[in-house]
CSV table of C-alpha atoms in Angstrom, one decimal:
chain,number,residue,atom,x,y,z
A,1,UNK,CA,-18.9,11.2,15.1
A,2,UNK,CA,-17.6,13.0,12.1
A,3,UNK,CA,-17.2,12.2,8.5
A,4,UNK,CA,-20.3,9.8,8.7
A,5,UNK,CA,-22.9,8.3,6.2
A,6,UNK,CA,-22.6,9.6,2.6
A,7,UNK,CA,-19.1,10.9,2.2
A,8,UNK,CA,-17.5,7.5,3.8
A,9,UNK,CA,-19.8,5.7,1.5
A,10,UNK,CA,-18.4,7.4,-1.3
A,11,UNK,CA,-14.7,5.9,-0.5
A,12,UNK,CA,-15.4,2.0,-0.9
A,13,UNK,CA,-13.0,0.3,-2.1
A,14,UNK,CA,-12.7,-3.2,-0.6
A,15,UNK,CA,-15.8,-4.4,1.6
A,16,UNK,CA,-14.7,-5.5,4.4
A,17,UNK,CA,-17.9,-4.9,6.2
A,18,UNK,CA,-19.4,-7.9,4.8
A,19,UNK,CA,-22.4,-7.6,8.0
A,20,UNK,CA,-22.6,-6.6,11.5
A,21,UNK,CA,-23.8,-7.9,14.5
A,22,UNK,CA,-25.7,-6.9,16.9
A,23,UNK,CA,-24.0,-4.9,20.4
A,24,UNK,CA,-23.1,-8.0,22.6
A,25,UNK,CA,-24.1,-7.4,26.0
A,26,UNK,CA,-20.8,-8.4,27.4
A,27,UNK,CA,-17.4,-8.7,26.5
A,28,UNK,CA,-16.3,-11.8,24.5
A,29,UNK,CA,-12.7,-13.6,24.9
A,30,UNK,CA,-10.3,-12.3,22.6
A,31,UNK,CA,-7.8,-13.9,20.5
A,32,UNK,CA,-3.8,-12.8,21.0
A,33,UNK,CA,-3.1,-9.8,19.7
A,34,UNK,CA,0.0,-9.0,17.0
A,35,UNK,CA,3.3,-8.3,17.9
A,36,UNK,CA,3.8,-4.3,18.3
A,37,UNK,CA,6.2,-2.8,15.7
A,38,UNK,CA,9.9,-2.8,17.2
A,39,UNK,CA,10.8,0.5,16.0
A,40,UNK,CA,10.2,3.7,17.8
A,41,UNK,CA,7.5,6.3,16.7
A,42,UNK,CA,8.3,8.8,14.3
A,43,UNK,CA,7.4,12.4,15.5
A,44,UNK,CA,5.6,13.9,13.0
A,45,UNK,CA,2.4,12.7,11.0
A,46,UNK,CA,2.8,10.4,7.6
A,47,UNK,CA,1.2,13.0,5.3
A,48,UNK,CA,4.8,13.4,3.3
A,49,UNK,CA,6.2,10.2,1.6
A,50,UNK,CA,8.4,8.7,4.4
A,51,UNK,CA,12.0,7.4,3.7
A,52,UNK,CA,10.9,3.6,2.9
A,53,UNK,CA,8.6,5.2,0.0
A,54,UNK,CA,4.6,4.7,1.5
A,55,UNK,CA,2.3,7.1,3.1
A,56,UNK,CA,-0.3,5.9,5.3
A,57,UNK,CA,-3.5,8.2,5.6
A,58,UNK,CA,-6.8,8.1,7.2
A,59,UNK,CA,-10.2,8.2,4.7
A,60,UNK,CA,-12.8,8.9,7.6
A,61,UNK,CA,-14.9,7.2,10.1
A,62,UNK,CA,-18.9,5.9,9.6
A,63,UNK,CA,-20.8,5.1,12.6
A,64,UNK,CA,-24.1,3.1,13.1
A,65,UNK,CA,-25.6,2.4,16.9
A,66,UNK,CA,-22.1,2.3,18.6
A,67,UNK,CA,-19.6,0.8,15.9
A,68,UNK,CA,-17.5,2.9,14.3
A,69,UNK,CA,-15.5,1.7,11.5
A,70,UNK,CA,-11.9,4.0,9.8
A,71,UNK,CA,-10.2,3.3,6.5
A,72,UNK,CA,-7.4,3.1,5.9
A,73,UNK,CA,-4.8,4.2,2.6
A,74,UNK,CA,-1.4,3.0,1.7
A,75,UNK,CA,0.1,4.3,-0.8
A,76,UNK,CA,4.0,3.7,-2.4
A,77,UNK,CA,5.0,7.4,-3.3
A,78,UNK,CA,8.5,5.8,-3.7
A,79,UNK,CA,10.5,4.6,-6.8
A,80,UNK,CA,10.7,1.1,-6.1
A,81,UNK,CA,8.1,-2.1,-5.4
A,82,UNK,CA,6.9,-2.2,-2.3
A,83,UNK,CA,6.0,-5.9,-0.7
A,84,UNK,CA,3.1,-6.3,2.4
A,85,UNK,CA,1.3,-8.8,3.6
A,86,UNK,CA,-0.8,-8.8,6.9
A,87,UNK,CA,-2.4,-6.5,9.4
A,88,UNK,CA,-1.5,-2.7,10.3
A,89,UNK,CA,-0.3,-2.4,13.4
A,90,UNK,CA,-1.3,0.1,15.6
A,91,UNK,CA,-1.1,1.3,18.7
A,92,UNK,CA,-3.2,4.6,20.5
A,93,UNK,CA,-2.1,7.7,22.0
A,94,UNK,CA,-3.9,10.1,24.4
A,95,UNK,CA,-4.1,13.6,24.0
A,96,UNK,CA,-1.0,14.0,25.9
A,97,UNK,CA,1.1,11.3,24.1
A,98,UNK,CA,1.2,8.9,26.6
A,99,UNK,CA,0.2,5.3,25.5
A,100,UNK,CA,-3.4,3.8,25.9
A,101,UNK,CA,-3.6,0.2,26.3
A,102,UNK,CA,-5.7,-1.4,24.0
A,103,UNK,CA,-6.3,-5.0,22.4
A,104,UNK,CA,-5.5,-4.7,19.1
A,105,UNK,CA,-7.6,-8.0,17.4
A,106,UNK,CA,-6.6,-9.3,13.7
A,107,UNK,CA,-9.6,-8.9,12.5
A,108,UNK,CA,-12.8,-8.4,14.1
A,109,UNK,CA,-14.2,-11.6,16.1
A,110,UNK,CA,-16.2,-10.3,19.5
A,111,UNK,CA,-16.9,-7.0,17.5
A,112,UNK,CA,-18.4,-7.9,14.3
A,113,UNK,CA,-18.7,-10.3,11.5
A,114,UNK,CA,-17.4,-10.3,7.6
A,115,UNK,CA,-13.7,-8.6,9.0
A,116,UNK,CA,-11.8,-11.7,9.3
A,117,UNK,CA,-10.2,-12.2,5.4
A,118,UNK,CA,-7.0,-13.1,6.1
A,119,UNK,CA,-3.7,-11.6,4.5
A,120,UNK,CA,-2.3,-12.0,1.5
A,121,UNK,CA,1.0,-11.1,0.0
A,122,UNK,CA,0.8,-7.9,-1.9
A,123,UNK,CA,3.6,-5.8,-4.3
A,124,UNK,CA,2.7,-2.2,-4.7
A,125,UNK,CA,4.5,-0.6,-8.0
A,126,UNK,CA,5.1,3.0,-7.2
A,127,UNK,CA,1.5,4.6,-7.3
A,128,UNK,CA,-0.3,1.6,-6.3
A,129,UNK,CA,-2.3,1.5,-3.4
A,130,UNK,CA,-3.6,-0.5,-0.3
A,131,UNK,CA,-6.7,-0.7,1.6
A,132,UNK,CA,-7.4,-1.8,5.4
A,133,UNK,CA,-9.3,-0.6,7.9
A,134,UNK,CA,-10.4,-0.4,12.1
A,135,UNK,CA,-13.0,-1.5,14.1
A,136,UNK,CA,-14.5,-0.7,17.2
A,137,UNK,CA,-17.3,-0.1,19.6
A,138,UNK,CA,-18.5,3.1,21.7
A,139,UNK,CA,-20.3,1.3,24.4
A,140,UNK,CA,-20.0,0.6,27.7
A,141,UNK,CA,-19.9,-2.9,28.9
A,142,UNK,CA,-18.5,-2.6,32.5
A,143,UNK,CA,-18.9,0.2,34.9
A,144,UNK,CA,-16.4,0.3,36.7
A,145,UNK,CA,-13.9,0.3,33.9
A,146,UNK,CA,-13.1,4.2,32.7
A,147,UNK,CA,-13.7,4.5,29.4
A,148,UNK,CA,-10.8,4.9,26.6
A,149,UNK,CA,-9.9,7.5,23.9
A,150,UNK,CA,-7.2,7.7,21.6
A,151,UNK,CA,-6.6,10.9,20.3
A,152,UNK,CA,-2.9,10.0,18.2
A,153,UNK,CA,-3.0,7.0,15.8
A,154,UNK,CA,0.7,5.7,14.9
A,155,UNK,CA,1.0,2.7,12.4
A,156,UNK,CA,3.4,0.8,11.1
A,157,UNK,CA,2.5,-1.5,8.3
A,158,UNK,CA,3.2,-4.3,9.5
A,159,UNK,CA,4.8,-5.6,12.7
A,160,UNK,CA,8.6,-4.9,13.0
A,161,UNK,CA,8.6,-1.9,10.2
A,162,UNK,CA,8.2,1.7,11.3
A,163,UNK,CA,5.5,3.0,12.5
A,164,UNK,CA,4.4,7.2,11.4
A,165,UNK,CA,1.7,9.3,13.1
A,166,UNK,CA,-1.7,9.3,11.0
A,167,UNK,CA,-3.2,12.6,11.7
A,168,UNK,CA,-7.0,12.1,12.6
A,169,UNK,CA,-10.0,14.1,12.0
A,170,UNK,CA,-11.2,13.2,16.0
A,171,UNK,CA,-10.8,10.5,18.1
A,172,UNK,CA,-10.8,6.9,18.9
A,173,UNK,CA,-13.6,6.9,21.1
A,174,UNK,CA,-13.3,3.0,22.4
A,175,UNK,CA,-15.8,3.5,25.1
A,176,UNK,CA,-14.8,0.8,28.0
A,177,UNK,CA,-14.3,-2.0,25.7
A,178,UNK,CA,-10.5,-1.7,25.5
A,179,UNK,CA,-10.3,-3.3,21.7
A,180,UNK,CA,-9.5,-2.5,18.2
A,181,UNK,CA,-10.6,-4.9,15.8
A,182,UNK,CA,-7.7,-4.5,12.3
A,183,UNK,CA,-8.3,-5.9,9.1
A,184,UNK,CA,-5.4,-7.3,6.9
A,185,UNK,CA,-4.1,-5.1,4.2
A,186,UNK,CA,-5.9,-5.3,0.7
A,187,UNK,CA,-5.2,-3.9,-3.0
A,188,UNK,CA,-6.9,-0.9,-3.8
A,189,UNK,CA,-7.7,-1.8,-7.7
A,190,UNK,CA,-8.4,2.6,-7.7
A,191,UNK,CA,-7.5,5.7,-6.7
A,192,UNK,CA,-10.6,6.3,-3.6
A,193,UNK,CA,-10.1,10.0,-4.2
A,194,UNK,CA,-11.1,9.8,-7.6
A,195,UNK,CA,-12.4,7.4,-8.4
A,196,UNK,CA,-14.9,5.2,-6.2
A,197,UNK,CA,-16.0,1.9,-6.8
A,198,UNK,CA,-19.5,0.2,-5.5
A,199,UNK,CA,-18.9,-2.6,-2.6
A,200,UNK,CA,-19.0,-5.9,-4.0
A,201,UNK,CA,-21.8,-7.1,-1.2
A,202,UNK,CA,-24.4,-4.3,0.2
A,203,UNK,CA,-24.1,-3.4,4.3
A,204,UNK,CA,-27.0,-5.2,6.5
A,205,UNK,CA,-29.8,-3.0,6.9
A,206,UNK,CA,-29.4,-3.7,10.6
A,207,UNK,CA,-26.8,-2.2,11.8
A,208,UNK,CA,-23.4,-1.7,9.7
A,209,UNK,CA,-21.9,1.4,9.3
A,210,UNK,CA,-20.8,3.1,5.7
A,211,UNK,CA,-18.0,1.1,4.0
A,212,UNK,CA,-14.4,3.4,5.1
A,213,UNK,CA,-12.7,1.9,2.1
């Protein structure tokens, strides 16, 4: 896929990618995923500050044998603090805007390990910035299940708020699995445009993909 290896590397932040498993040869159960934001979609992508003062923008994706792994950034562009605490939620598009369904999983259990910190209140001052990020798989567990790709990423940051289109360098390319592992929101101690910061912990050697934060 695009953006992969070196240049996503170059953006970590937060590590959420703490390991990674191996593929699973089947499906695991999956816990319930979060509400869906109440509010309808806004039409255009969240590039411009929107009216509640954040913009939400997409770092890249890294790849490694079938997981693919997309930051995150949210920023408050607006004049006042801005309070968050839990997941992005997000929901996929095809690439005629009609809704995919997908199970969106707080956090990443069934897809990978060292995903699963979970939220914790955060107040953004105008400039200050968030971290989170998506995981998924491009394999094919079940064969007579058509595969799945999101081509229009809304999200909302957090259940119940708005939720803006994040314009995407590609697509969502969930294979047959039908699940989108989503980390909890994080503080973003820098600016990931200029200034990147090593990972606390280094990836396995195995099998996990460039930090996207």
């Amino acid at each position: 896929m695009r953006r992969m290896g070196g240049r996503i590397g170059g953006l970590a932040g937060v590590a959420l990618l703490a390991g990674c498993a191996a593929t699973p040869s089947r499906v695991d159960p999956l816990p319930t995923p979060p509400d869906r934001p109440g509010a309808e979609v806004a039409p255009s992508p969240s590039a411009a500050c929107t009216p509640e003062g954040i913009r939400i923008t997409e770092l890249g994706v890294s790849a490694a044998m079938g997981l693919r792994a997309m930051g995150l950034d949210l920023v408050n562009c607006g004049t006042q603090p801005y309070e968050l605490r839990g997941y992005p939620a997000v929901s996929l598009r095809d690439a005629d805007g009609d809704p995919i369904k997908v199970r969106i999983i707080p956090g990443a259990t069934g897809i990978t390990s060292g995903f699963d910190a979970p939220p914790t209140r955060l107040v953004l001052r105008p400039g200050e910035r968030a971290g989170a990020a998506l995981l998924w798989r491009n394999t094919f567990t079940d064969p007579t299940v058509e595969a799945t790709e999101g081509a229009q990423l809304d999200v909302a940051p957090v259940a119940g708020r708005p939720a803006y289109e994040v314009a995407m360098d590609g697509t969502i390319d969930l294979g047959n699995t039908g699940r989108l592992g989503v980390s909890a929101w994080k503080r973003r101690p820098v600016d990931p445009t200029t200034e990147p910061v090593t990972p606390s912990a280094p990836p396995s050697p195995v099998e996990t993909p460039d930090n996207p934060l």
